[in-house]
PDB file of C-alpha atoms in Angstrom:
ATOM      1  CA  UNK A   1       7.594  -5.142  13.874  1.00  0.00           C
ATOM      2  CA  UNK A   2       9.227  -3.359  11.041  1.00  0.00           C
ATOM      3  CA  UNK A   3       9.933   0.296  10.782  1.00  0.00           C
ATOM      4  CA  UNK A   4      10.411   1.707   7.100  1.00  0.00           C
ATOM      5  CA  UNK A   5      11.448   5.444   6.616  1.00  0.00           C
ATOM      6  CA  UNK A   6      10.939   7.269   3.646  1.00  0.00           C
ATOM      7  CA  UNK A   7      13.058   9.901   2.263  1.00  0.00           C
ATOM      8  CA  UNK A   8      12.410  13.000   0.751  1.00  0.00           C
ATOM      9  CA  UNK A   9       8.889  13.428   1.525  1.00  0.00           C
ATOM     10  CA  UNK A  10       8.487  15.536  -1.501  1.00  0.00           C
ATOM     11  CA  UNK A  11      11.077  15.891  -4.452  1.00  0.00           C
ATOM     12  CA  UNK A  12      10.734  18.318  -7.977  1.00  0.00           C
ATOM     13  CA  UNK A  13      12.694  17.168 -11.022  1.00  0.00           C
ATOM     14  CA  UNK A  14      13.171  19.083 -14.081  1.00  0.00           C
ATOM     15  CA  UNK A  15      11.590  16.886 -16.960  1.00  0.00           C
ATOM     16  CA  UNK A  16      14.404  14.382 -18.440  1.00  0.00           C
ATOM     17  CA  UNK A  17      16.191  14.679 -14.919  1.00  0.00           C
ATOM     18  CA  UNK A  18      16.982  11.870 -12.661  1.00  0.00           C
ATOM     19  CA  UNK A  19      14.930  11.324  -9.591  1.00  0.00           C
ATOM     20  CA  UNK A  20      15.942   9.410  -6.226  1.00  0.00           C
ATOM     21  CA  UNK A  21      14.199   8.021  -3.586  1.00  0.00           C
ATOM     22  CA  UNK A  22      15.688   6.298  -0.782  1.00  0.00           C
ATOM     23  CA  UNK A  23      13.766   3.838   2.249  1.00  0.00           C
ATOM     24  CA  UNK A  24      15.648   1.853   4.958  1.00  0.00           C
ATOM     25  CA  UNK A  25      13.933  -0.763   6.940  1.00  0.00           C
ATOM     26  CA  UNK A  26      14.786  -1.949  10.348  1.00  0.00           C
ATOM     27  CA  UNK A  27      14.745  -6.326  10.324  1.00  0.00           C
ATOM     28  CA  UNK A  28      17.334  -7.795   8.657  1.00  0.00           C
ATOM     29  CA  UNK A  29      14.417 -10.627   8.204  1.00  0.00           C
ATOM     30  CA  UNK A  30      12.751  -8.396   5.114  1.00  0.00           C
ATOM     31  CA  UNK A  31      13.301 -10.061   2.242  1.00  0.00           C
ATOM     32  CA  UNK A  32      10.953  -8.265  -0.256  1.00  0.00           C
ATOM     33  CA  UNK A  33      10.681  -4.710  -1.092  1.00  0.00           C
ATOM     34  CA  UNK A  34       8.339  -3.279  -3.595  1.00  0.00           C
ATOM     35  CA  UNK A  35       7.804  -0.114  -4.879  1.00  0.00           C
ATOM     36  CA  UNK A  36       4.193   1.327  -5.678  1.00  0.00           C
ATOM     37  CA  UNK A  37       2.900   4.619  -7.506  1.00  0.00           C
ATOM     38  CA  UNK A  38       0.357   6.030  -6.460  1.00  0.00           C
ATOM     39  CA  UNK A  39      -1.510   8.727  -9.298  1.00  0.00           C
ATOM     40  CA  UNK A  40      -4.410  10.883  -7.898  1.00  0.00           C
ATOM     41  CA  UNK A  41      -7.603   9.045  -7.461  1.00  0.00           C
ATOM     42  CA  UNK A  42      -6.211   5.645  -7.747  1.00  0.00           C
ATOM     43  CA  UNK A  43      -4.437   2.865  -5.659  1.00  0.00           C
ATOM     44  CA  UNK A  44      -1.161   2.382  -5.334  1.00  0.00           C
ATOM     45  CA  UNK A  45      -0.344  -0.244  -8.344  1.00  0.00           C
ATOM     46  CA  UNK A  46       3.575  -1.934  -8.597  1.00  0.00           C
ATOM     47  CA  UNK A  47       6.056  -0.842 -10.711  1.00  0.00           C
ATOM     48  CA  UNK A  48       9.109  -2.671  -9.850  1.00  0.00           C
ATOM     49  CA  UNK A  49      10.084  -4.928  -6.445  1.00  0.00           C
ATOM     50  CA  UNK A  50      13.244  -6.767  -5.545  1.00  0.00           C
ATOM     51  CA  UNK A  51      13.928  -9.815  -3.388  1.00  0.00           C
ATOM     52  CA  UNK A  52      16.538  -9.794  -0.711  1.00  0.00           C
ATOM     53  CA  UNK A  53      18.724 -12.394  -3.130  1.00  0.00           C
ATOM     54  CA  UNK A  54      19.383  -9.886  -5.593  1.00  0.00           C
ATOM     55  CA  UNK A  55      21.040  -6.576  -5.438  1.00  0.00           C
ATOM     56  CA  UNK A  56      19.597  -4.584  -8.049  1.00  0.00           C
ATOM     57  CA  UNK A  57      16.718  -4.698 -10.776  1.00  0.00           C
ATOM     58  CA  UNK A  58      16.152  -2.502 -13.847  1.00  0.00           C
ATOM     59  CA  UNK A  59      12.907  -2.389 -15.689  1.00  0.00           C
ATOM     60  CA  UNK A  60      13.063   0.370 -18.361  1.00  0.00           C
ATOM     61  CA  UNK A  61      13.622   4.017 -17.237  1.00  0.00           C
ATOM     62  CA  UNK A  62      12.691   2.588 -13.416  1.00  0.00           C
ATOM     63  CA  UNK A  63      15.495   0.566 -11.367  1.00  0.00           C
ATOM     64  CA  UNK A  64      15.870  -0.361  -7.881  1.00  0.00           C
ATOM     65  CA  UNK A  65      19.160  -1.292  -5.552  1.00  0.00           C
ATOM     66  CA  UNK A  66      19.006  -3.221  -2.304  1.00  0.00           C
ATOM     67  CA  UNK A  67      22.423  -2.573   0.658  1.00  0.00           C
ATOM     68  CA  UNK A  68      21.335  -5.357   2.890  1.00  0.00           C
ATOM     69  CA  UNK A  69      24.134  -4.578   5.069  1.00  0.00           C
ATOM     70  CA  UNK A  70      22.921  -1.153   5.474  1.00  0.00           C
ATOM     71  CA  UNK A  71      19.326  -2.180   5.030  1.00  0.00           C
ATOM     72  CA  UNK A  72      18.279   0.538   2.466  1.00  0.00           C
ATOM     73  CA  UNK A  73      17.220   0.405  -0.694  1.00  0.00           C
ATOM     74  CA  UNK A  74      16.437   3.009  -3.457  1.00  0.00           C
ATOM     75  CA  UNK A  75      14.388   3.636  -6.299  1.00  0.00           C
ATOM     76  CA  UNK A  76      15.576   5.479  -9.385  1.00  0.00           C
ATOM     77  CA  UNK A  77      13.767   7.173 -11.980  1.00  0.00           C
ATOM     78  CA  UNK A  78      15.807   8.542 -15.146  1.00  0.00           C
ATOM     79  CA  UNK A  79      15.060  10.576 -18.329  1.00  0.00           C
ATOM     80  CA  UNK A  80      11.864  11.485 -16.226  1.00  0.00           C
ATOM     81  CA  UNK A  81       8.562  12.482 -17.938  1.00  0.00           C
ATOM     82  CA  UNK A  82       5.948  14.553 -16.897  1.00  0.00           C
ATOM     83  CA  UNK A  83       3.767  10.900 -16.774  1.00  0.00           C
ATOM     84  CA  UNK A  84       6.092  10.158 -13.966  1.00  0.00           C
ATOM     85  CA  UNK A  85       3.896  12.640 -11.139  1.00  0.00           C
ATOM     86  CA  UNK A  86       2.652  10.504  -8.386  1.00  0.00           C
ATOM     87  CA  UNK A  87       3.133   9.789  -4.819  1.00  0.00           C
ATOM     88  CA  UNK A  88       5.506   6.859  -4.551  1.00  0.00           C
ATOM     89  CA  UNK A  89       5.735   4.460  -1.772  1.00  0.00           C
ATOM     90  CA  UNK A  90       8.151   1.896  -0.342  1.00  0.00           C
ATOM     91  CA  UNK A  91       7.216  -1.001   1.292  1.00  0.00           C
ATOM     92  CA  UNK A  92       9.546  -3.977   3.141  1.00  0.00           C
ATOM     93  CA  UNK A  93       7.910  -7.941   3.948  1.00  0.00           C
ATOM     94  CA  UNK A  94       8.129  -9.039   7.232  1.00  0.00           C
ATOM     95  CA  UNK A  95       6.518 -12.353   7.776  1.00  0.00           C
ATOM     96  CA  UNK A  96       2.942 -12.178   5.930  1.00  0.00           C
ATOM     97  CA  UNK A  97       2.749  -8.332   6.370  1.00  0.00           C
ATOM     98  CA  UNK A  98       3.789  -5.341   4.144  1.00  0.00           C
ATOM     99  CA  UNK A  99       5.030  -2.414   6.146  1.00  0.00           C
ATOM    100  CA  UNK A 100       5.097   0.653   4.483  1.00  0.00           C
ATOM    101  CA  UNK A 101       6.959   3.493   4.068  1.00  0.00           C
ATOM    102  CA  UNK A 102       5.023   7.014   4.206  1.00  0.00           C
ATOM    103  CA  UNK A 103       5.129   8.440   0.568  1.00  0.00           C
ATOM    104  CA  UNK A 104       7.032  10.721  -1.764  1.00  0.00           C
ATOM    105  CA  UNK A 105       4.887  13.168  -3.842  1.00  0.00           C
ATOM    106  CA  UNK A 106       7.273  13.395  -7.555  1.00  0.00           C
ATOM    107  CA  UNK A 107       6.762  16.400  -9.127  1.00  0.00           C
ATOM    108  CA  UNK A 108       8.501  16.121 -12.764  1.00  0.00           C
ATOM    109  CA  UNK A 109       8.426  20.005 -14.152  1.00  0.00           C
ATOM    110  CA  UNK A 110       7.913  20.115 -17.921  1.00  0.00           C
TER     111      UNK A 110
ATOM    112  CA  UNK B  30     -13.734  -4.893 -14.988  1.00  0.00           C
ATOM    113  CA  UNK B  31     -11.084  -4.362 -12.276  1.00  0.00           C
ATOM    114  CA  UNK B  32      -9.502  -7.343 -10.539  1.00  0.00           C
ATOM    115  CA  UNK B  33      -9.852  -5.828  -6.937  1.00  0.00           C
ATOM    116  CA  UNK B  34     -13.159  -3.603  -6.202  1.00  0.00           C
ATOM    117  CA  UNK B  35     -14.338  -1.395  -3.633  1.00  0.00           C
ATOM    118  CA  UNK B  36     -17.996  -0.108  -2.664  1.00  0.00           C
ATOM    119  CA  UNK B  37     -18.545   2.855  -1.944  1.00  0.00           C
ATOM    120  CA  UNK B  38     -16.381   4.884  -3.372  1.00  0.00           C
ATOM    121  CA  UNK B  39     -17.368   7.902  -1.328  1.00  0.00           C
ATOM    122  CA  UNK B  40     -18.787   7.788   1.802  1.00  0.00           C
ATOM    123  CA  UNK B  41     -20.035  10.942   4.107  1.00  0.00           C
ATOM    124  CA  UNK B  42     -21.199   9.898   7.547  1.00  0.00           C
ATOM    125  CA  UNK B  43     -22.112  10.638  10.854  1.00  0.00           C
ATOM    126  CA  UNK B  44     -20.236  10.465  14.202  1.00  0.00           C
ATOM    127  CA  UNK B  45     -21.569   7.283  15.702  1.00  0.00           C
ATOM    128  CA  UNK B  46     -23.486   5.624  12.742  1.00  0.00           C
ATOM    129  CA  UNK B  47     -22.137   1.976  11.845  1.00  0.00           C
ATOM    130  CA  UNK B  48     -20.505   1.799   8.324  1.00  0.00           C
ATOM    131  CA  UNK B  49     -19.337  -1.020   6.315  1.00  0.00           C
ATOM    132  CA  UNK B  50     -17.110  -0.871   3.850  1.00  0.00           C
ATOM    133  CA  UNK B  51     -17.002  -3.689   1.241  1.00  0.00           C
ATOM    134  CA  UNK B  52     -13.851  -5.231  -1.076  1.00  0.00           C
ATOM    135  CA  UNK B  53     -14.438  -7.671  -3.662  1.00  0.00           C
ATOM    136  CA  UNK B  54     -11.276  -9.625  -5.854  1.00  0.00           C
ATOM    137  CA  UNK B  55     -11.137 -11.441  -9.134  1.00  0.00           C
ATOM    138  CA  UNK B  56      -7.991 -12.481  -8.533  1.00  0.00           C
ATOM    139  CA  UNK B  57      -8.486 -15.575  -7.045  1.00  0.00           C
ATOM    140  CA  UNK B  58      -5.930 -14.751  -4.267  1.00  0.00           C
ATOM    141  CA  UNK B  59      -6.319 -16.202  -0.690  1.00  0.00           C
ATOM    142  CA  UNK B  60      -4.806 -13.361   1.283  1.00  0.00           C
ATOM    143  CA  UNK B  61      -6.758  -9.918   1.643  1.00  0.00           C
ATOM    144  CA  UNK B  62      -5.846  -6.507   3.405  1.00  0.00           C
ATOM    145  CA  UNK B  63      -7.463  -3.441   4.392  1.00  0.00           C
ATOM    146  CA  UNK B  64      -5.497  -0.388   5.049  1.00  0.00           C
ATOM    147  CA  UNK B  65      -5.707   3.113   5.662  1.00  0.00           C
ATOM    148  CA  UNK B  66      -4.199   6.177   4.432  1.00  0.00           C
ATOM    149  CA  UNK B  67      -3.436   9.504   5.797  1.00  0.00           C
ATOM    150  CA  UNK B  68      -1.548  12.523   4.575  1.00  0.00           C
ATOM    151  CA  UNK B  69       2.085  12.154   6.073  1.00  0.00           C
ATOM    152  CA  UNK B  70       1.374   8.558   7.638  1.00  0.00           C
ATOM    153  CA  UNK B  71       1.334   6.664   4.446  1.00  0.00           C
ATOM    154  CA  UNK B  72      -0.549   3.226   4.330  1.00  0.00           C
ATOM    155  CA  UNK B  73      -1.502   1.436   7.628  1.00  0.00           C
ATOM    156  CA  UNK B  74      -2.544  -2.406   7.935  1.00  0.00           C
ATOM    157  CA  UNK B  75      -5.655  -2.306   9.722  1.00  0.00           C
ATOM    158  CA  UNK B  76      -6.764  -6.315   8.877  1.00  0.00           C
ATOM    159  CA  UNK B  77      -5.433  -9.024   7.010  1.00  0.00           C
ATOM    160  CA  UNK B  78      -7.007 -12.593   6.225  1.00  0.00           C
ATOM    161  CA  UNK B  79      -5.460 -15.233   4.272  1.00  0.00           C
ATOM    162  CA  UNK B  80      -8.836 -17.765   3.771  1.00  0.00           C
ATOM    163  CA  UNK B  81     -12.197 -17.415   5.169  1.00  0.00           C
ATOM    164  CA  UNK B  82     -11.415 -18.719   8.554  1.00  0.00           C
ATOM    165  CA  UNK B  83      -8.437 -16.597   9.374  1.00  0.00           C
ATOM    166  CA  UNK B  84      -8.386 -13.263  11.073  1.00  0.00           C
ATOM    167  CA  UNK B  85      -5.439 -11.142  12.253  1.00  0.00           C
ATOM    168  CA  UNK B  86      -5.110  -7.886  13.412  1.00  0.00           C
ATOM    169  CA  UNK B  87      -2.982  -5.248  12.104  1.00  0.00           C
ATOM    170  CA  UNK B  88      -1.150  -1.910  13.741  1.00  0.00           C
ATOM    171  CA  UNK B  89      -4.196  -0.061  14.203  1.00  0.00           C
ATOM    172  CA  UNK B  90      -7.458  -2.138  14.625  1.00  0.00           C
ATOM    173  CA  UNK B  91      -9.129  -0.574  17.631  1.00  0.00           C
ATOM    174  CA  UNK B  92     -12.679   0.863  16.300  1.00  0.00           C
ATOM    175  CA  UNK B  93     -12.698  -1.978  13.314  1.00  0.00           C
ATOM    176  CA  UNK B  94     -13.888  -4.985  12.911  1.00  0.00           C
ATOM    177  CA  UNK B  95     -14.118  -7.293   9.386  1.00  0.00           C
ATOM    178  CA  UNK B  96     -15.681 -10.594   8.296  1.00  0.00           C
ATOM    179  CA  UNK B  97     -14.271 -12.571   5.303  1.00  0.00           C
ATOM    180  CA  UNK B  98     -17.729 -13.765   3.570  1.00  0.00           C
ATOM    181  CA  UNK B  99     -15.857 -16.106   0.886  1.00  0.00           C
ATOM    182  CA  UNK B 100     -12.422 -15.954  -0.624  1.00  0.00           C
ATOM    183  CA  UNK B 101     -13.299 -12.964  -2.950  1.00  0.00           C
ATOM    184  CA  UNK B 102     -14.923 -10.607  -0.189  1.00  0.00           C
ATOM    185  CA  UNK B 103     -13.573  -9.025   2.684  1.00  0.00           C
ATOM    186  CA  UNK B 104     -15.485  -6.479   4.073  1.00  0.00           C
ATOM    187  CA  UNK B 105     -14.521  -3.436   6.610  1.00  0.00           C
ATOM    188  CA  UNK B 106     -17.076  -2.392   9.331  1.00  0.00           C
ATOM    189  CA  UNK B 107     -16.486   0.675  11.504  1.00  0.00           C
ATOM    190  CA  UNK B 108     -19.053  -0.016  14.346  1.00  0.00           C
ATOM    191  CA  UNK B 109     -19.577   3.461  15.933  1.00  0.00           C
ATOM    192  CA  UNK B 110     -17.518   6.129  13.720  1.00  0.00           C
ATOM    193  CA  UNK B 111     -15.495   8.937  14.938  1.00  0.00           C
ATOM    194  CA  UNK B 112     -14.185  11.771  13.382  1.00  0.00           C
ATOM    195  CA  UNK B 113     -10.440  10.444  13.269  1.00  0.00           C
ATOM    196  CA  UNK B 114     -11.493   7.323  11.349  1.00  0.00           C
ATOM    197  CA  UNK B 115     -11.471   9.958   8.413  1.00  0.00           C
ATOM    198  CA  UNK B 116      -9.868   8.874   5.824  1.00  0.00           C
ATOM    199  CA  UNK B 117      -8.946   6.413   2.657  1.00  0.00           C
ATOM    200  CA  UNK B 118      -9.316   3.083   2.912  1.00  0.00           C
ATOM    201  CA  UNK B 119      -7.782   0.793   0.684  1.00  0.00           C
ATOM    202  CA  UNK B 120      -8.018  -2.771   0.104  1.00  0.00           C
ATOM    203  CA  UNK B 121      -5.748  -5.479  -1.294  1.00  0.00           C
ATOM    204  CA  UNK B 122      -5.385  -8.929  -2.049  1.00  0.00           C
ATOM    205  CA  UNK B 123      -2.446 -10.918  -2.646  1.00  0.00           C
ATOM    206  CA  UNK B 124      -1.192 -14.465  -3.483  1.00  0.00           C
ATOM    207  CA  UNK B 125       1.746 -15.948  -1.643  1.00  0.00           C
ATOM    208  CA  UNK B 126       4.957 -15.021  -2.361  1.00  0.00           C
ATOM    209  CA  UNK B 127       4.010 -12.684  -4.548  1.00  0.00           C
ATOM    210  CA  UNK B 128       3.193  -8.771  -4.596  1.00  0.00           C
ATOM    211  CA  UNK B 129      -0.179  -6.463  -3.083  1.00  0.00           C
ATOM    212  CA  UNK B 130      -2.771  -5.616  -5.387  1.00  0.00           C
ATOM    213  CA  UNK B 131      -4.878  -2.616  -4.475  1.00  0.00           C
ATOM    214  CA  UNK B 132      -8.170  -1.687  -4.964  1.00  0.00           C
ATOM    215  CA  UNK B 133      -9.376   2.203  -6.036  1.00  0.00           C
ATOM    216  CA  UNK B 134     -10.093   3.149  -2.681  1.00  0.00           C
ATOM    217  CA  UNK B 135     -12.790   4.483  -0.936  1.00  0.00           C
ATOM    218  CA  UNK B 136     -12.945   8.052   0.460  1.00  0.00           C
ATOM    219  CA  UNK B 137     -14.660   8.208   3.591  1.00  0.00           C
ATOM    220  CA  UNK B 138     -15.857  11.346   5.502  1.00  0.00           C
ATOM    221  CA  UNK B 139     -16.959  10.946   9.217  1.00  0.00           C
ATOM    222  CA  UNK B 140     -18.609  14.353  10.427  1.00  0.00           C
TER     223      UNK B 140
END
């Protein structure tokens, strides 16, 4: 099956600072990769996914870029806000399954 | 009212007592998920069913079981708990080709 590593585990921005997080997956066969937040209490929820066809998607502060070749893709955050705090998580489709990566907490310092 | 609902939302029980843990959609989706979460491990596919007759297994389904009642439910039973099923269980539901939908959660304690 499909292996998806998630780095950092745990990353502290200064409020209107940038913040990166970076996943590779293992199959070349992915071909979607979404990107949930999770806030305290609640399930993770979307906030931006890309499809192996494209290369990058923007969405507001929030974008995502896909290196099939390298099989990694990243999320970016910019002008963060304090709102931004959550645990983040990857994920890559293989077949009918999501596979997961295993979370960074975002701590955006006011 | 939320599109994808668990019950309970909390649960505290014993080492050996059957459980069930119960998932309910609005959605209208076909295909449904239960995971679990643990600190460090992120979130782990325990069951998946994509209509009422379908079943499949996930990465970690020893000491689970589930039944699919009708398109919107999808329920999680943990027939003799353990201490190391401790944890949070999410469930999800999903349309093809398109993205996961998760539920609140629900927090369970096995003692």
């Amino acid at each position: 099956g499909e292996n998806v590593e998630q780095h950092p585990s745990t990353l502290s921005v200064q409020e209107g600072d940038s913040a990166v997080i970076k996943c590779t997956y293992s199959d070349s066969a992915s071909n979607y990769f979404p990107w949930y937040k999770q806030e305290l209490g609640k399930g993770p929820q979307l906030i931006i996914d890309i499809r192996s066809n494209v290369g990058e998607k923007k969405d507001q502060r929030i974008a995502v870029t896909l290196n099939k070749t390298a099989k990694h893709f990243s999320l970016h955050i910019t002008e963060t806000q304090p709102e931004d705090s959550a645990v983040y998580f990857c994920a890559a489709t293989y077949g009918n399954q999501f596979y997961f990566g295993t979370g960074t907490s975002l701590t955006v310092i006011p | 009212d939320a599109d994808v609902t668990q019950t309970p939302r909390n649960r505290i029980t014993k080492t050996g007592k059957r459980i069930m843990l119960e998932c309910s959609q609005t959605k209208g989706h076909d295909r449904m998920y239960w995971y679990r979460q643990d600190p460090g491990l992120g979130l782990r596919l325990i069951y998946y069913s994509f209509d009422v007759k379908d079943i499949n297994k996930g990465e970690i389904s020893d000491g689970y079981s589930v039944s699919r009642q009708a398109q919107a439910k999808f329920s999680l039973s943990l027939e003799s708990a353990i201490p190391n099923q401790t944890a949070l269980y999410f469930c999800a539901t999903r349309a093809e080709g398109e993205t996961q939908y998760f539920g609140p959660g629900t927090r369970l304690l096995v003692l």
